Amino acid sequence: MRILSSYLSGSWQRGQGHSNTLFNAATGAPIAETSTAGLDLDAALQYGRDVGGPALRSLTFTERGALLTAMSVALRDHREALIDLAAENMGATRGDAKFDIDGASGTLAFYGQLASRLGDTAWLLDGDQIRLSRSKRFVGQHILTPRRGVAIHINAFNFPAWNMAEKAACALLAGVPVLAKPGTATALTAWRIAQLWVEEAGLPAGAFQLLCGAVGSLLDHVQPQDCIVFTGSGDTAVKIKTHPQVLARNVPVNVEADSLNAAVLGPDVEVGSDTFHMFLTEVIRELTQKAGQKCTAIRRILIPAALLDDAVAGLCERLDQHVIGDPTDRLTTIGALSTPSQKRDVDAGVAALEASGAERIWGDPTSAPAAGYYVAPQLFLSKDGVNAAFVHDHEVFGPVATVLPYDGSVTEAAAIVARGGGCLVTSVFADDRDWVGPLLLEMAPSHGRLMWGSARIADQGTGHGAVMPGLMHGGPGRAGGGAELGGERGLTFYLQRTAIQGDSALLKRLFGAAD
Ligand code: NAP
């Protein structure tokens, strides 16, 4: 049995006493243990502030970018071994594991390159000088400097590599040390990646720490210059945001939570057209990839009533081609869910969906392998549109989605999507720009990202579910209200904006001028 330790205050440390067990998702066999009991988390945060922060702040963006590139290379060099760990711990197929691990190395590489654009400075100018009086001399200039605390990254179980890497990329490039806490149930991959970064990426002491296991008393020790970036369920987000020390110290919290993402098929789309096929491809990929355990997965599928039969037939035909089973078998397209509690939650969600009146139109729950944590893909139909119960309020975090017919109007499509209460991403598949334009504008305030799938990009799009590091990731309302990535925008959470007033020429001499 592997024992997973934490990397804190410059050394690998094992917790005492009660430990959490990690399981093989395909068989249910125990594979590793971890404990954080008795670890000195107060000292670890202080070590990050005292040692990691100054070391990172002494580096320019270009030099920090080189660290990110080295972290990316470490992942690429050990890609095959990491894919095997993901299959073992998470039930991930090879494709699912690559999505996580390549997403992690790709995001680090992206930010490594972005660093060279930011140049040989250690902080950022924010906009131009602003004239404050009649004279041109008295002005204000905003600057962005790294916070002096630790970036605490609390991650979800479903993307142990990408989640840890995308957060670390932005914080480290901003000049803020990281303490990462992966979801315990799937921490094996994150733990191995942390080892690789410590051994191979040349990170300065204190720049990166790992808490592998339960969060324990970590949040009792946060200070005003620390910040918290959380990915996970809405319930845990509330606990973090209302933690007494977080509230008392006004520690900023960025939340990425549940999301009832949608796909909307436009009424102009011809059956069999490129746009129609793109719609089918994206919906089925989102239903099956990572067995539906993606924050960006499509949970609600809006289809104009006139296209319902053809579109549902196309979806079912594609689902027929999928194979659920052993994630290490190259023929398998859908692996297991990652944890026993995840399987329990998804089974309960399916039962509630049926009880709400949704009709099962594809999928036999008994067809999934009995051992491990498998759940068969299932497609439901609800004709209640905006009034449908359950589907607009609960995220079933597995290979499950619901078709919602609508009348083909922008008004009804927007109203149904809005019932999700704020989403990470919705995709619209249509070629009639006069129809798409108003829908995108109507949906934009309740989304962090919108994808317009059309014949013009049918063979080029990166897909509904792929989070691109140059684009905003996050969403309002139910999605948590957070914002990550978005290129340079992803750094701002870790930087303090300060307005400096003074003489224009002197300020230019000190800080330079915006391009
Ligand atoms: P979770 O149960 O909320 O756990 C998330 C993280 O919070 C884990 O590391 C967990 O640690 C930790 N945690 C639990 N209780 C805590 C507390 N009281 N204080 C501080 N941290 C605490 O969520 P999950 O089951 O891992 O993830 C599934 C959810 O994440 C889904 O709802 C999904 O939509 C969402 N998600 C969102 C995004 C996004 O970008 N928006 C991405 C991926 C997933 P332990 O593992 O040790 O319990």
mmCIF file of N, CA, C and O and ligand atoms in Angstrom, residues 154-158 181-184 213-215 219 230-233 236 239-240 256-259 295 342 395 397 424 473, ligand 1:
data_model
loop_
_atom_site.group_PDB
_atom_site.id
_atom_site.type_symbol
_atom_site.label_atom_id
_atom_site.label_comp_id
_atom_site.label_asym_id
_atom_site.label_seq_id
_atom_site.Cartn_x
_atom_site.Cartn_y
_atom_site.Cartn_z
ATOM 1 N N ILE A 154 -7.659 24.755 -3.233
ATOM 2 C CA ILE A 154 -8.408 23.556 -2.814
ATOM 3 C C ILE A 154 -9.130 23.022 -4.041
ATOM 4 O O ILE A 154 -9.979 23.712 -4.620
ATOM 5 N N ASN A 155 -8.762 21.810 -4.445
ATOM 6 C CA ASN A 155 -9.207 21.301 -5.742
ATOM 7 C C ASN A 155 -10.207 20.168 -5.639
ATOM 8 O O ASN A 155 -10.274 19.452 -4.635
ATOM 9 N N ALA A 156 -10.970 19.969 -6.735
ATOM 10 C CA ALA A 156 -11.965 18.899 -6.800
ATOM 11 C C ALA A 156 -11.295 17.577 -7.192
ATOM 12 O O ALA A 156 -10.149 17.554 -7.640
ATOM 13 N N PHE A 157 -12.047 16.500 -7.039
ATOM 14 C CA PHE A 157 -11.474 15.173 -7.296
ATOM 15 C C PHE A 157 -11.325 14.866 -8.787
ATOM 16 O O PHE A 157 -10.557 13.986 -9.169
ATOM 17 N N ASN A 158 -12.057 15.590 -9.652
ATOM 18 C CA ASN A 158 -12.217 15.086 -11.017
ATOM 19 C C ASN A 158 -11.085 15.460 -11.973
ATOM 20 O O ASN A 158 -10.928 14.814 -13.008
ATOM 21 N N LYS A 181 -4.127 21.721 -2.269
ATOM 22 C CA LYS A 181 -4.767 20.580 -1.610
ATOM 23 C C LYS A 181 -5.675 19.884 -2.619
ATOM 24 O O LYS A 181 -6.747 20.382 -2.947
ATOM 25 N N PRO A 182 -5.236 18.729 -3.139
ATOM 26 C CA PRO A 182 -6.089 18.021 -4.094
ATOM 27 C C PRO A 182 -7.265 17.342 -3.401
ATOM 28 O O PRO A 182 -7.240 17.153 -2.182
ATOM 29 N N GLY A 183 -8.296 16.972 -4.171
ATOM 30 C CA GLY A 183 -9.366 16.131 -3.636
ATOM 31 C C GLY A 183 -8.729 14.830 -3.156
ATOM 32 O O GLY A 183 -7.951 14.208 -3.881
ATOM 33 N N THR A 184 -9.053 14.416 -1.940
ATOM 34 C CA THR A 184 -8.330 13.291 -1.341
ATOM 35 C C THR A 184 -8.537 11.978 -2.111
ATOM 36 O O THR A 184 -7.583 11.215 -2.320
ATOM 37 N N GLY A 213 -4.504 15.192 1.501
ATOM 38 C CA GLY A 213 -5.466 14.581 2.419
ATOM 39 C C GLY A 213 -6.416 15.633 2.955
ATOM 40 O O GLY A 213 -6.560 16.714 2.370
ATOM 41 N N ALA A 214 -7.063 15.305 4.073
ATOM 42 C CA ALA A 214 -8.104 16.188 4.615
ATOM 43 C C ALA A 214 -7.554 17.589 4.914
ATOM 44 O O ALA A 214 -6.394 17.738 5.287
ATOM 45 N N VAL A 215 -8.417 18.602 4.782
ATOM 46 C CA VAL A 215 -7.984 20.001 4.910
ATOM 47 C C VAL A 215 -7.611 20.360 6.346
ATOM 48 O O VAL A 215 -6.823 21.280 6.578
ATOM 49 N N LEU A 219 -7.591 26.330 7.308
ATOM 50 C CA LEU A 219 -8.205 27.653 7.172
ATOM 51 C C LEU A 219 -8.218 28.447 8.483
ATOM 52 O O LEU A 219 -8.430 29.660 8.469
ATOM 53 N N PHE A 230 -10.928 27.922 -4.847
ATOM 54 C CA PHE A 230 -11.599 26.646 -4.576
ATOM 55 C C PHE A 230 -12.317 26.134 -5.813
ATOM 56 O O PHE A 230 -12.992 26.906 -6.505
ATOM 57 N N THR A 231 -12.194 24.831 -6.063
ATOM 58 C CA THR A 231 -13.029 24.160 -7.059
ATOM 59 C C THR A 231 -13.687 22.982 -6.380
ATOM 60 O O THR A 231 -13.002 22.157 -5.759
ATOM 61 N N GLY A 232 -14.996 22.891 -6.510
ATOM 62 C CA GLY A 232 -15.700 21.771 -5.880
ATOM 63 C C GLY A 232 -17.182 22.063 -5.806
ATOM 64 O O GLY A 232 -17.715 22.858 -6.588
ATOM 65 N N SER A 233 -17.833 21.453 -4.841
ATOM 66 C CA SER A 233 -19.289 21.583 -4.772
ATOM 67 C C SER A 233 -19.698 22.916 -4.138
ATOM 68 O O SER A 233 -18.952 23.517 -3.362
ATOM 69 N N THR A 236 -19.544 22.891 -0.214
ATOM 70 C CA THR A 236 -18.228 23.119 0.404
ATOM 71 C C THR A 236 -17.814 24.577 0.233
ATOM 72 O O THR A 236 -17.202 25.162 1.130
ATOM 73 N N LYS A 239 -19.096 26.574 3.015
ATOM 74 C CA LYS A 239 -18.331 26.354 4.265
ATOM 75 C C LYS A 239 -17.039 27.171 4.249
ATOM 76 O O LYS A 239 -16.636 27.746 5.262
ATOM 77 N N ILE A 240 -16.378 27.220 3.104
ATOM 78 C CA ILE A 240 -15.103 27.945 3.029
ATOM 79 C C ILE A 240 -15.348 29.451 3.148
ATOM 80 O O ILE A 240 -14.673 30.154 3.908
ATOM 81 N N GLU A 256 -15.108 28.044 -7.995
ATOM 82 C CA GLU A 256 -15.595 27.360 -9.200
ATOM 83 C C GLU A 256 -16.430 26.190 -8.704
ATOM 84 O O GLU A 256 -15.889 25.256 -8.121
ATOM 85 N N ALA A 257 -17.750 26.240 -8.923
ATOM 86 C CA ALA A 257 -18.617 25.209 -8.331
ATOM 87 C C ALA A 257 -19.451 24.501 -9.399
ATOM 88 O O ALA A 257 -19.063 24.435 -10.553
ATOM 89 N N ASP A 258 -20.600 23.995 -8.977
ATOM 90 C CA ASP A 258 -21.465 23.195 -9.856
ATOM 91 C C ASP A 258 -21.945 24.049 -11.039
ATOM 92 O O ASP A 258 -22.031 25.251 -10.937
ATOM 93 N N SER A 259 -22.324 23.378 -12.125
ATOM 94 C CA SER A 259 -22.843 24.140 -13.251
ATOM 95 C C SER A 259 -23.725 23.253 -14.110
ATOM 96 O O SER A 259 -23.349 22.130 -14.443
ATOM 97 N N CYS A 295 -16.835 19.581 -14.947
ATOM 98 C CA CYS A 295 -17.623 20.758 -14.554
ATOM 99 C C CYS A 295 -18.254 21.412 -15.776
ATOM 100 O O CYS A 295 -19.271 22.080 -15.666
ATOM 101 N N GLN A 342 -19.270 9.103 -5.299
ATOM 102 C CA GLN A 342 -19.693 9.679 -6.567
ATOM 103 C C GLN A 342 -20.749 8.780 -7.212
ATOM 104 O O GLN A 342 -21.762 9.249 -7.732
ATOM 105 N N GLU A 395 -27.154 19.062 -10.254
ATOM 106 C CA GLU A 395 -26.144 18.548 -11.167
ATOM 107 C C GLU A 395 -25.920 17.060 -10.862
ATOM 108 O O GLU A 395 -25.494 16.710 -9.758
ATOM 109 N N PHE A 397 -23.537 14.409 -11.445
ATOM 110 C CA PHE A 397 -22.137 14.505 -11.872
ATOM 111 C C PHE A 397 -21.648 13.164 -12.424
ATOM 112 O O PHE A 397 -20.745 12.521 -11.873
ATOM 113 N N LEU A 424 -21.036 27.750 -16.309
ATOM 114 C CA LEU A 424 -19.673 27.925 -16.818
ATOM 115 C C LEU A 424 -19.698 28.145 -18.320
ATOM 116 O O LEU A 424 -19.041 29.032 -18.849
ATOM 117 N N HIS A 473 -12.366 31.197 -17.408
ATOM 118 C CA HIS A 473 -13.040 29.999 -16.893
ATOM 119 C C HIS A 473 -13.691 30.355 -15.568
ATOM 120 O O HIS A 473 -13.025 30.797 -14.635
HETATM 121 P P1 NAP B 1 -16.134 18.765 -2.805
HETATM 122 O O1 NAP B 1 -16.627 17.590 -2.073
HETATM 123 O O2 NAP B 1 -16.769 20.079 -2.549
HETATM 124 O O3 NAP B 1 -14.558 18.817 -2.516
HETATM 125 C C1 NAP B 1 -13.738 19.761 -3.134
HETATM 126 C C2 NAP B 1 -12.494 20.000 -2.295
HETATM 127 O O4 NAP B 1 -12.869 20.649 -1.068
HETATM 128 C C3 NAP B 1 -11.761 18.718 -1.897
HETATM 129 O O5 NAP B 1 -10.386 18.956 -1.954
HETATM 130 C C4 NAP B 1 -12.228 18.518 -0.457
HETATM 131 O O6 NAP B 1 -11.328 17.780 0.309
HETATM 132 C C5 NAP B 1 -12.278 19.944 0.031
HETATM 133 N N1 NAP B 1 -13.094 20.159 1.216
HETATM 134 C C6 NAP B 1 -14.098 19.380 1.695
HETATM 135 N N2 NAP B 1 -14.612 19.937 2.812
HETATM 136 C C7 NAP B 1 -13.918 21.081 3.039
HETATM 137 C C8 NAP B 1 -13.989 22.101 4.032
HETATM 138 N N3 NAP B 1 -14.885 22.055 5.019
HETATM 139 N N4 NAP B 1 -13.119 23.124 3.958
HETATM 140 C C9 NAP B 1 -12.216 23.200 2.962
HETATM 141 N N5 NAP B 1 -12.111 22.265 1.999
HETATM 142 C C10 NAP B 1 -12.957 21.225 2.026
HETATM 143 O O7 NAP B 1 -16.247 18.553 -4.382
HETATM 144 P P2 NAP B 1 -15.784 17.304 -5.236
HETATM 145 O O8 NAP B 1 -16.749 16.199 -4.968
HETATM 146 O O9 NAP B 1 -14.335 17.062 -5.087
HETATM 147 O O10 NAP B 1 -15.977 17.859 -6.718
HETATM 148 C C11 NAP B 1 -17.177 17.747 -7.435
HETATM 149 C C12 NAP B 1 -17.790 19.094 -7.655
HETATM 150 O O11 NAP B 1 -16.823 20.003 -8.144
HETATM 151 C C13 NAP B 1 -18.877 19.042 -8.704
HETATM 152 O O12 NAP B 1 -20.002 19.679 -8.188
HETATM 153 C C14 NAP B 1 -18.313 19.836 -9.865
HETATM 154 O O13 NAP B 1 -19.267 20.532 -10.623
HETATM 155 C C15 NAP B 1 -17.377 20.764 -9.218
HETATM 156 N N6 NAP B 1 -16.314 21.147 -10.146
HETATM 157 C C16 NAP B 1 -16.306 22.411 -10.619
HETATM 158 C C17 NAP B 1 -15.312 22.813 -11.490
HETATM 159 C C18 NAP B 1 -15.268 24.220 -12.000
HETATM 160 O O14 NAP B 1 -14.233 24.611 -12.547
HETATM 161 N N7 NAP B 1 -16.314 24.988 -11.861
HETATM 162 C C19 NAP B 1 -14.311 21.918 -11.876
HETATM 163 C C20 NAP B 1 -14.366 20.625 -11.381
HETATM 164 C C21 NAP B 1 -15.378 20.248 -10.499
HETATM 165 P P3 NAP B 1 -11.503 16.186 0.505
HETATM 166 O O15 NAP B 1 -11.384 15.592 -0.855
HETATM 167 O O16 NAP B 1 -10.378 15.849 1.401
HETATM 168 O O17 NAP B 1 -12.854 15.977 1.098
#
